[in-house]
Coordinates of C-alpha atoms in Angstrom, one line a residue:
Chain W
M1 CA -37.4 -37.9 107.3
D2 CA -37.0 -38.7 103.7
L3 CA -36.4 -35.4 101.8
S4 CA -36.2 -37.0 98.4
P5 CA -39.5 -35.5 97.1
L6 CA -38.1 -32.0 97.9
W7 CA -34.9 -32.6 96.0
L8 CA -36.7 -34.3 93.1
S9 CA -39.1 -31.4 92.8
I10 CA -36.3 -28.9 92.9
R11 CA -34.4 -30.9 90.2
I12 CA -37.4 -31.1 87.9
A13 CA -38.4 -27.5 88.4
T14 CA -34.8 -26.3 87.7
I15 CA -34.3 -28.3 84.6
S16 CA -37.8 -27.4 83.2
T17 CA -37.2 -23.7 84.1
V18 CA -33.9 -23.6 82.2
I19 CA -35.5 -25.0 79.1
V20 CA -38.7 -22.8 79.4
F21 CA -36.6 -19.7 80.0
A22 CA -34.5 -20.2 76.8
V23 CA -37.4 -21.3 74.6
G24 CA -39.9 -18.8 76.0
T25 CA -37.5 -15.9 75.7
L26 CA -36.5 -16.6 72.1
S27 CA -40.0 -17.4 70.9
A28 CA -41.4 -14.3 72.6
R29 CA -38.7 -12.1 71.1
W30 CA -39.4 -13.7 67.7
M31 CA -43.1 -13.2 68.0
T32 CA -43.0 -9.6 69.1
R33 CA -40.9 -8.5 66.1
R34 CA -42.8 -10.3 63.4
S35 CA -46.2 -10.2 61.8
F36 CA -47.5 -13.1 59.7
T37 CA -50.7 -14.8 59.0
G38 CA -51.6 -17.2 61.8
K39 CA -49.7 -15.3 64.4
Q40 CA -52.8 -15.0 66.6
V41 CA -53.4 -18.7 66.4
L42 CA -49.8 -19.6 67.3
D43 CA -50.0 -17.1 70.2
A44 CA -53.2 -18.7 71.5
L45 CA -51.6 -22.2 71.2
F46 CA -48.6 -21.0 73.3
L47 CA -50.9 -19.7 76.0
L48 CA -53.4 -22.6 75.9
P49 CA -51.9 -24.6 78.8
L50 CA -52.6 -21.6 81.0
V51 CA -56.4 -22.0 80.7
L52 CA -56.8 -25.7 80.3
P53 CA -57.2 -28.0 83.3
P54 CA -53.9 -29.8 84.0
T55 CA -55.7 -33.1 83.4
V56 CA -56.4 -32.0 79.8
V57 CA -52.7 -31.1 79.3
G58 CA -51.8 -34.5 80.9
F59 CA -54.2 -36.4 78.6
A60 CA -52.7 -34.6 75.6
L61 CA -49.1 -35.4 76.7
L62 CA -50.1 -39.0 77.3
Y63 CA -51.5 -39.1 73.8
L64 CA -48.1 -37.8 72.4
F65 CA -45.6 -39.4 74.7
G66 CA -47.4 -42.6 75.7
K67 CA -46.1 -46.0 74.4
N68 CA -48.4 -45.7 71.4
G69 CA -48.2 -41.9 71.1
W70 CA -46.6 -40.3 68.1
I71 CA -43.4 -39.1 69.9
G72 CA -43.4 -41.9 72.6
K73 CA -43.4 -44.6 69.9
L74 CA -40.5 -43.0 68.0
L75 CA -38.4 -42.5 71.2
L76 CA -39.0 -46.1 72.2
E77 CA -38.2 -47.6 68.8
W78 CA -35.2 -45.4 67.9
F79 CA -33.5 -44.7 71.2
D80 CA -35.1 -47.2 73.5
I81 CA -36.3 -44.4 75.8
Q82 CA -39.5 -44.6 77.6
I83 CA -41.0 -41.3 78.9
V84 CA -44.1 -42.3 80.7
F85 CA -43.7 -43.1 84.4
T86 CA -40.2 -41.6 84.6
W87 CA -39.0 -38.3 86.1
Y88 CA -38.5 -37.1 82.5
A89 CA -42.2 -37.2 82.2
A90 CA -42.5 -34.9 85.2
V91 CA -40.0 -32.5 83.5
I92 CA -42.1 -32.5 80.3
A93 CA -45.3 -31.8 82.2
A94 CA -43.6 -29.0 84.1
I95 CA -42.3 -27.5 80.9
V96 CA -45.7 -27.5 79.2
V97 CA -47.7 -26.0 82.1
S98 CA -45.0 -23.3 83.0
F99 CA -44.2 -22.2 79.4
P100 CA -47.2 -19.8 79.1
L101 CA -46.1 -17.9 82.2
M102 CA -42.6 -17.4 80.8
Y103 CA -43.8 -16.6 77.4
Q104 CA -46.4 -14.1 78.6
S105 CA -43.8 -12.3 80.8
A106 CA -41.3 -12.3 78.0
V107 CA -43.7 -10.9 75.4
A108 CA -44.6 -8.1 77.9
A109 CA -40.9 -7.5 78.5
F110 CA -40.0 -7.2 74.9
S111 CA -42.9 -5.0 74.1
K112 CA -42.1 -2.5 76.9
Y113 CA -39.2 -0.7 75.5
D114 CA -38.9 1.3 72.3
Y115 CA -38.1 -0.7 69.2
S116 CA -36.1 2.1 67.8
L117 CA -33.4 1.1 70.3
E118 CA -32.9 -2.1 68.4
N119 CA -33.2 -0.3 65.0
A120 CA -30.5 2.1 66.2
A121 CA -28.2 -0.8 67.0
Y122 CA -28.8 -2.4 63.6
T123 CA -27.9 0.8 61.8
M124 CA -24.7 0.9 63.8
G125 CA -23.7 -2.3 62.2
A126 CA -24.8 -4.9 64.9
G127 CA -26.1 -8.2 63.7
Q128 CA -29.2 -10.0 65.0
W129 CA -27.4 -11.8 67.9
R130 CA -25.4 -8.8 69.0
V131 CA -28.6 -6.7 69.1
F132 CA -30.3 -9.5 71.1
W133 CA -27.6 -9.9 73.7
T134 CA -26.6 -6.3 74.1
I135 CA -29.9 -4.5 73.7
S136 CA -33.0 -6.7 73.8
F137 CA -31.9 -9.1 76.5
P138 CA -30.7 -6.5 79.1
L139 CA -33.6 -4.2 78.5
A140 CA -36.1 -7.0 78.9
W141 CA -34.2 -8.6 81.8
P142 CA -36.5 -7.5 84.7
G143 CA -39.5 -8.9 82.9
L144 CA -37.6 -12.1 82.0
V145 CA -36.6 -12.7 85.6
A146 CA -40.2 -12.3 86.7
G147 CA -41.2 -14.9 84.1
L148 CA -38.4 -17.2 85.2
V149 CA -39.4 -17.0 88.9
L150 CA -43.1 -17.6 88.1
S151 CA -42.3 -20.5 85.8
F152 CA -40.1 -22.1 88.5
A153 CA -42.9 -21.7 91.1
R154 CA -45.5 -23.1 88.6
A155 CA -43.2 -26.1 87.7
L156 CA -42.6 -26.8 91.4
G157 CA -46.4 -26.9 92.1
E158 CA -47.4 -28.9 89.0
F159 CA -49.7 -31.8 90.0
G160 CA -52.4 -32.9 87.5
A161 CA -50.4 -33.3 84.3
T162 CA -47.5 -34.8 86.2
L163 CA -49.7 -37.4 87.8
M164 CA -51.2 -38.4 84.5
L165 CA -47.9 -38.6 82.6
A166 CA -45.4 -39.6 85.3
G167 CA -47.6 -41.4 87.7
Y168 CA -46.9 -41.7 91.4
I169 CA -43.8 -43.9 91.9
P170 CA -42.2 -43.3 95.3
G171 CA -38.5 -42.5 94.9
V172 CA -38.9 -41.9 91.1
T173 CA -41.8 -39.5 90.4
D174 CA -43.0 -38.4 93.8
T175 CA -42.7 -34.6 93.6
L176 CA -43.8 -32.5 96.5
P177 CA -47.4 -31.9 95.3
L178 CA -47.8 -35.6 94.6
A179 CA -46.3 -36.5 98.0
I180 CA -48.7 -34.2 99.7
Y181 CA -51.7 -35.8 98.0
F182 CA -50.7 -39.4 98.6
S183 CA -49.6 -38.7 102.2
V184 CA -53.1 -37.3 103.0
E185 CA -54.7 -40.2 101.2
A186 CA -52.6 -42.6 103.2
G187 CA -53.7 -40.9 106.4
N188 CA -50.2 -39.5 107.1
E189 CA -51.2 -35.9 107.8
H190 CA -48.2 -35.0 109.7
Q191 CA -45.9 -35.8 106.8
A192 CA -48.3 -33.9 104.5
L193 CA -48.2 -30.9 106.8
V194 CA -44.4 -30.7 106.6
W195 CA -44.5 -30.7 102.8
V196 CA -47.3 -28.1 102.8
I197 CA -45.2 -25.8 105.0
I198 CA -42.2 -26.2 102.8
M199 CA -44.3 -25.4 99.7
V200 CA -45.8 -22.3 101.4
V201 CA -42.4 -21.1 102.5
I202 CA -40.9 -21.5 99.0
G203 CA -44.0 -19.8 97.4
F204 CA -44.0 -16.9 99.8
T205 CA -40.2 -16.4 99.4
T206 CA -40.6 -16.4 95.7
I207 CA -43.2 -13.7 95.6
Y208 CA -41.6 -11.6 98.3
W209 CA -38.2 -11.7 96.6
L210 CA -39.7 -10.9 93.2
N211 CA -41.5 -7.9 94.5
N212 CA -38.4 -6.5 96.2
W213 CA -36.2 -7.4 93.2
N214 CA -38.4 -5.4 90.9
Q215 CA -37.8 -2.3 92.9
R216 CA -34.0 -2.5 92.9
P217 CA -32.4 0.9 92.3
W218 CA -30.5 -0.1 89.1
K219 CA -33.8 -0.5 87.4
K220 CA -34.0 3.3 87.0
H221 CA -31.6 3.1 84.1
V222 CA -33.6 0.5 82.3
G223 CA -37.1 1.6 83.2
R224 CA -36.8 5.3 82.8
K225 CA -38.1 7.0 79.7
R226 CA -35.3 8.5 77.6
Chain Q
M1 CA -7.6 1.0 57.6
E2 CA -9.9 -1.2 55.7
K3 CA -13.0 0.7 56.8
T4 CA -11.5 4.1 56.0
R5 CA -10.5 3.0 52.5
R6 CA -14.0 1.6 51.9
S7 CA -15.6 4.9 53.0
E8 CA -13.4 6.9 50.6
E9 CA -14.3 4.6 47.7
V10 CA -18.0 4.9 48.2
K11 CA -18.1 8.5 49.3
G12 CA -20.3 10.5 47.1
M13 CA -23.6 10.8 45.7
L14 CA -26.9 9.4 47.1
K15 CA -29.4 8.5 44.3
V16 CA -32.8 7.7 45.5
N17 CA -35.9 6.5 43.5
L18 CA -38.4 4.8 45.7
E19 CA -42.0 3.7 45.8
K20 CA -44.1 2.3 48.6
N21 CA -47.8 2.1 49.2
L22 CA -48.7 3.5 52.6
A23 CA -52.1 3.5 54.4
H24 CA -53.4 6.7 52.9
Y25 CA -51.2 7.4 49.9
K26 CA -48.4 6.2 47.8
L27 CA -44.9 7.3 48.6
D28 CA -43.1 8.0 45.4
V29 CA -39.9 10.0 45.6
S30 CA -36.9 10.6 43.5
F31 CA -33.9 12.8 44.3
Q32 CA -30.2 13.1 44.5
L33 CA -27.8 14.3 47.2
E34 CA -24.1 15.2 46.9
D35 CA -21.9 16.0 49.9
E36 CA -24.4 18.5 51.2
L37 CA -27.0 19.0 53.8
V38 CA -30.5 18.7 52.4
I39 CA -33.6 19.4 54.4
L40 CA -36.6 17.2 54.0
F41 CA -39.4 19.5 54.8
G42 CA -43.1 18.7 55.2
K43 CA -46.0 18.3 57.6
S44 CA -46.1 15.3 59.9
G45 CA -47.5 12.3 58.1
S46 CA -46.0 13.3 54.7
G47 CA -43.8 10.2 54.6
K48 CA -40.5 11.8 55.7
T49 CA -39.7 9.3 58.5
T50 CA -40.8 6.4 56.3
L51 CA -38.4 7.6 53.7
L52 CA -35.5 7.8 56.2
N53 CA -36.3 4.3 57.4
M54 CA -36.2 3.0 53.9
L55 CA -32.8 4.6 53.3
A56 CA -31.5 3.0 56.5
G57 CA -32.9 -0.4 55.6
L58 CA -35.5 -0.6 58.4
I59 CA -38.5 -0.6 56.1
K60 CA -38.5 -2.3 52.7
P61 CA -39.7 -0.3 49.7
E62 CA -41.9 -1.9 47.1
Q63 CA -40.0 -0.7 44.2
G64 CA -37.0 1.4 43.3
K65 CA -33.3 2.0 43.8
I66 CA -31.0 3.4 46.5
Q67 CA -27.4 4.0 45.4
L68 CA -24.8 5.5 47.7
G69 CA -21.5 6.3 45.9
N70 CA -20.7 3.1 44.0
R71 CA -22.6 0.9 46.3
M72 CA -26.2 -0.3 45.6
L73 CA -28.1 -0.4 48.9
F74 CA -31.4 -1.4 47.4
E75 CA -32.6 -2.5 44.0
T76 CA -36.0 -4.2 43.4
G77 CA -35.5 -7.9 43.2
K78 CA -31.7 -7.7 43.2
V79 CA -30.2 -6.1 46.2
D80 CA -31.5 -5.4 49.7
L81 CA -28.7 -4.7 52.1
P82 CA -29.7 -5.2 55.7
P83 CA -29.3 -2.0 57.9
Q84 CA -26.1 -3.4 59.5
Q85 CA -24.3 -3.4 56.1
R86 CA -25.4 0.0 54.8
N87 CA -23.1 2.1 56.9
V88 CA -25.7 4.8 57.4
G89 CA -25.7 7.1 60.4
Y90 CA -29.2 7.7 61.9
V91 CA -30.1 10.2 64.6
F92 CA -33.6 9.1 65.6
Q93 CA -36.3 11.6 66.6
D94 CA -36.2 10.5 70.3
Y95 CA -32.4 9.9 70.0
A96 CA -32.8 6.1 70.8
L97 CA -29.8 6.2 73.3
F98 CA -29.4 2.8 75.0
P99 CA -30.6 3.6 78.5
H100 CA -28.6 0.8 80.1
M101 CA -25.3 1.9 78.8
T102 CA -23.1 4.9 79.7
V103 CA -22.7 7.7 77.2
E104 CA -19.3 6.4 76.3
K105 CA -20.6 2.9 75.6
N106 CA -23.4 4.3 73.5
I107 CA -20.9 6.3 71.4
Y108 CA -18.5 3.3 70.9
Y109 CA -21.2 0.8 70.2
G110 CA -20.9 0.9 66.5
I111 CA -17.1 0.7 66.4
K112 CA -15.6 -2.7 66.2
S113 CA -12.6 -3.3 68.4
K114 CA -10.4 -3.8 65.3
Q115 CA -11.2 -0.3 64.1
L116 CA -10.8 1.4 67.5
S117 CA -7.2 2.3 67.1
H118 CA -7.7 4.4 64.0
T119 CA -11.2 5.6 64.7
G120 CA -10.7 6.5 68.4
D121 CA -9.0 9.8 67.7
H122 CA -11.7 11.1 65.4
V123 CA -14.3 10.2 67.9
K124 CA -12.4 12.0 70.7
R125 CA -12.2 15.1 68.5
M126 CA -16.0 15.0 67.9
I127 CA -16.6 14.5 71.6
D128 CA -14.6 17.7 72.2
I129 CA -16.3 19.6 69.4
V130 CA -19.7 19.1 70.8
D131 CA -18.4 19.4 74.4
I132 CA -19.7 16.2 76.0
S133 CA -16.4 14.8 77.4
H134 CA -17.6 15.4 81.0
L135 CA -20.7 13.2 80.4
L136 CA -19.0 10.0 79.2
S137 CA -19.6 8.0 82.4
N138 CA -23.2 9.2 82.8
Y139 CA -26.3 7.2 81.7
P140 CA -28.7 8.8 79.2
G141 CA -31.3 9.1 82.0
E142 CA -29.0 11.4 83.8
I143 CA -28.4 14.0 81.1
S144 CA -30.5 16.8 79.6
G145 CA -32.3 16.8 76.2
G146 CA -29.7 18.9 74.5
E147 CA -26.9 16.7 75.8
K148 CA -28.7 13.6 74.6
Q149 CA -29.0 15.2 71.1
R150 CA -25.3 15.8 71.0
V151 CA -24.5 12.3 72.2
A152 CA -26.8 10.8 69.5
L153 CA -25.1 12.9 66.9
V154 CA -21.6 11.8 67.9
R155 CA -22.8 8.2 68.1
A156 CA -24.2 8.3 64.6
L157 CA -21.0 9.7 63.2
A158 CA -18.5 7.6 65.3
Y159 CA -18.4 4.7 62.8
R160 CA -17.7 6.9 59.9
P161 CA -21.0 6.5 58.0
D162 CA -21.3 7.3 54.3
L163 CA -24.6 9.0 54.8
L164 CA -26.2 10.7 57.8
L165 CA -30.0 10.7 58.4
M166 CA -31.5 12.9 61.1
D167 CA -35.2 12.7 62.0
E168 CA -36.3 16.0 63.6
P169 CA -33.2 16.0 65.7
F170 CA -34.0 19.3 67.4
S171 CA -37.7 19.1 68.0
A172 CA -37.4 18.3 71.7
L173 CA -34.9 21.1 72.5
D174 CA -35.5 24.5 73.9
E175 CA -34.5 27.6 71.9
K176 CA -31.0 28.0 73.4
N177 CA -30.0 24.3 73.0
R178 CA -31.5 24.3 69.5
L179 CA -29.3 27.2 68.3
Q180 CA -26.3 25.6 69.8
C181 CA -27.0 22.3 68.1
H182 CA -27.5 24.1 64.8
E183 CA -24.0 25.5 65.1
E184 CA -22.6 22.1 65.9
I185 CA -24.3 20.5 62.9
L186 CA -22.9 23.1 60.6
R187 CA -19.4 22.6 62.1
L188 CA -19.6 18.8 61.7
K189 CA -20.9 19.2 58.2
Q190 CA -17.7 21.1 57.3
E191 CA -15.6 18.3 58.9
W192 CA -17.5 15.4 57.3
Q193 CA -18.3 16.0 53.7
I194 CA -21.0 13.3 53.4
P195 CA -24.6 13.6 52.2
I196 CA -26.8 14.6 55.2
L197 CA -30.6 14.4 55.1
L198 CA -32.3 16.2 57.9
V199 CA -36.0 16.1 58.5
T200 CA -37.7 19.1 60.0
H201 CA -41.0 21.0 59.9
D202 CA -39.5 24.2 61.2
H203 CA -39.2 26.7 58.4
G204 CA -36.5 28.8 60.0
E205 CA -34.4 25.8 60.8
A206 CA -34.8 24.5 57.2
S207 CA -33.5 27.7 55.6
K208 CA -30.8 28.2 58.1
L209 CA -29.2 24.7 57.9
G210 CA -30.0 23.4 54.4
D211 CA -28.0 23.8 51.3
R212 CA -31.2 22.7 49.6
I213 CA -34.7 22.1 50.7
V214 CA -36.8 19.2 49.4
H215 CA -40.5 19.7 50.1
M216 CA -42.7 16.7 50.7
E217 CA -46.4 16.3 50.7
E218 CA -48.4 13.0 50.9
G219 CA -45.4 11.0 49.8
K220 CA -44.4 13.1 46.8
V221 CA -41.6 15.7 46.3
T222 CA -43.6 18.8 45.5
Q223 CA -40.8 21.4 45.3
Q224 CA -37.0 21.6 45.5
T225 CA -35.4 25.0 46.5

């Protein structure tokens, strides 16, 4: 049996999750500590992919990254890189649809503890990055991990935007959800069932692990009120 | 040595003259502190905590000046040192101990490894004075309110600040612990010789601890005794 869709999905989800984790964490921390005009608008934009149908996200991405799109055109002319119909396209689609989940979890995580902890660190001479790495990041860690896991699961399950931007090219862009759809369409239900079982097992394990992880004993130091 | 030298140079008077528009009134204060313990006394909502936050660099005043010894911490349009460069010790109302670090790590957080060799001894002595050496490996969630207060105090003094701010440091303590902490503050004051500004709304506490009392009401200094 050809397992390439499984490995491709895992590769795409992993790369997109690493990017989403870094960008989502930093932007959430930035947003929770600042107030400026237009903050609500930016916040809504960040969360937009969560409520839009994936086909709308796919259409927008095609508009940007297509051969005649703003970014697609530049990439093609300057670096000779084509995004559409490659696995990069699947990574981009996964990033956009999973970002809101990471962002939302991270905003909640950074809002959960008392800001005076960061202020205390500043008064003790710590700079922005030291405060981030020694105070904010460890205190938000449980929430950040929740976001990480949810984003990974969302990236793994991405279908609509991926299909529009990356298309279905066996061996190149056939991620698990696409492989399931096209197996069923081709009448190969046995093959589809195997992929479905794999997806369900991964999904279940994710949620189960996350629930248990959140109740780990060391959390008492982080979660407890001082 | 660098740090010690700097502290000696700038040691001395705190001169404050600040204005800031708050939601219900304008904060407008002006006072001076030498190496003494001054009580900032007033009802809640009179702007005491805002004033401390402005001195620490956590809130930006609209206008004014903060001078500590020969260093200018803030001057409208010219200087606005970030909190990490002010060298001000701050004991927060709820102590703000880092819950994920042991007491020891909390205390040494503000000391750079370069300074450890000559600052270590004085920190150890303070740990002995306030009697918390047996708590060093505990987490803040595992110690009592009085113990947290003492840890927060040592932590704020560990990096040899030029000014100490304390925001209602004893409000969460029971009578016995409070009296004990009063004694410790008075002892550390002897040892330290820096300006200390302590916020309270307890009259007994104010007259017991303060060399002077500055009364605040709706953002203004109404009386100095």
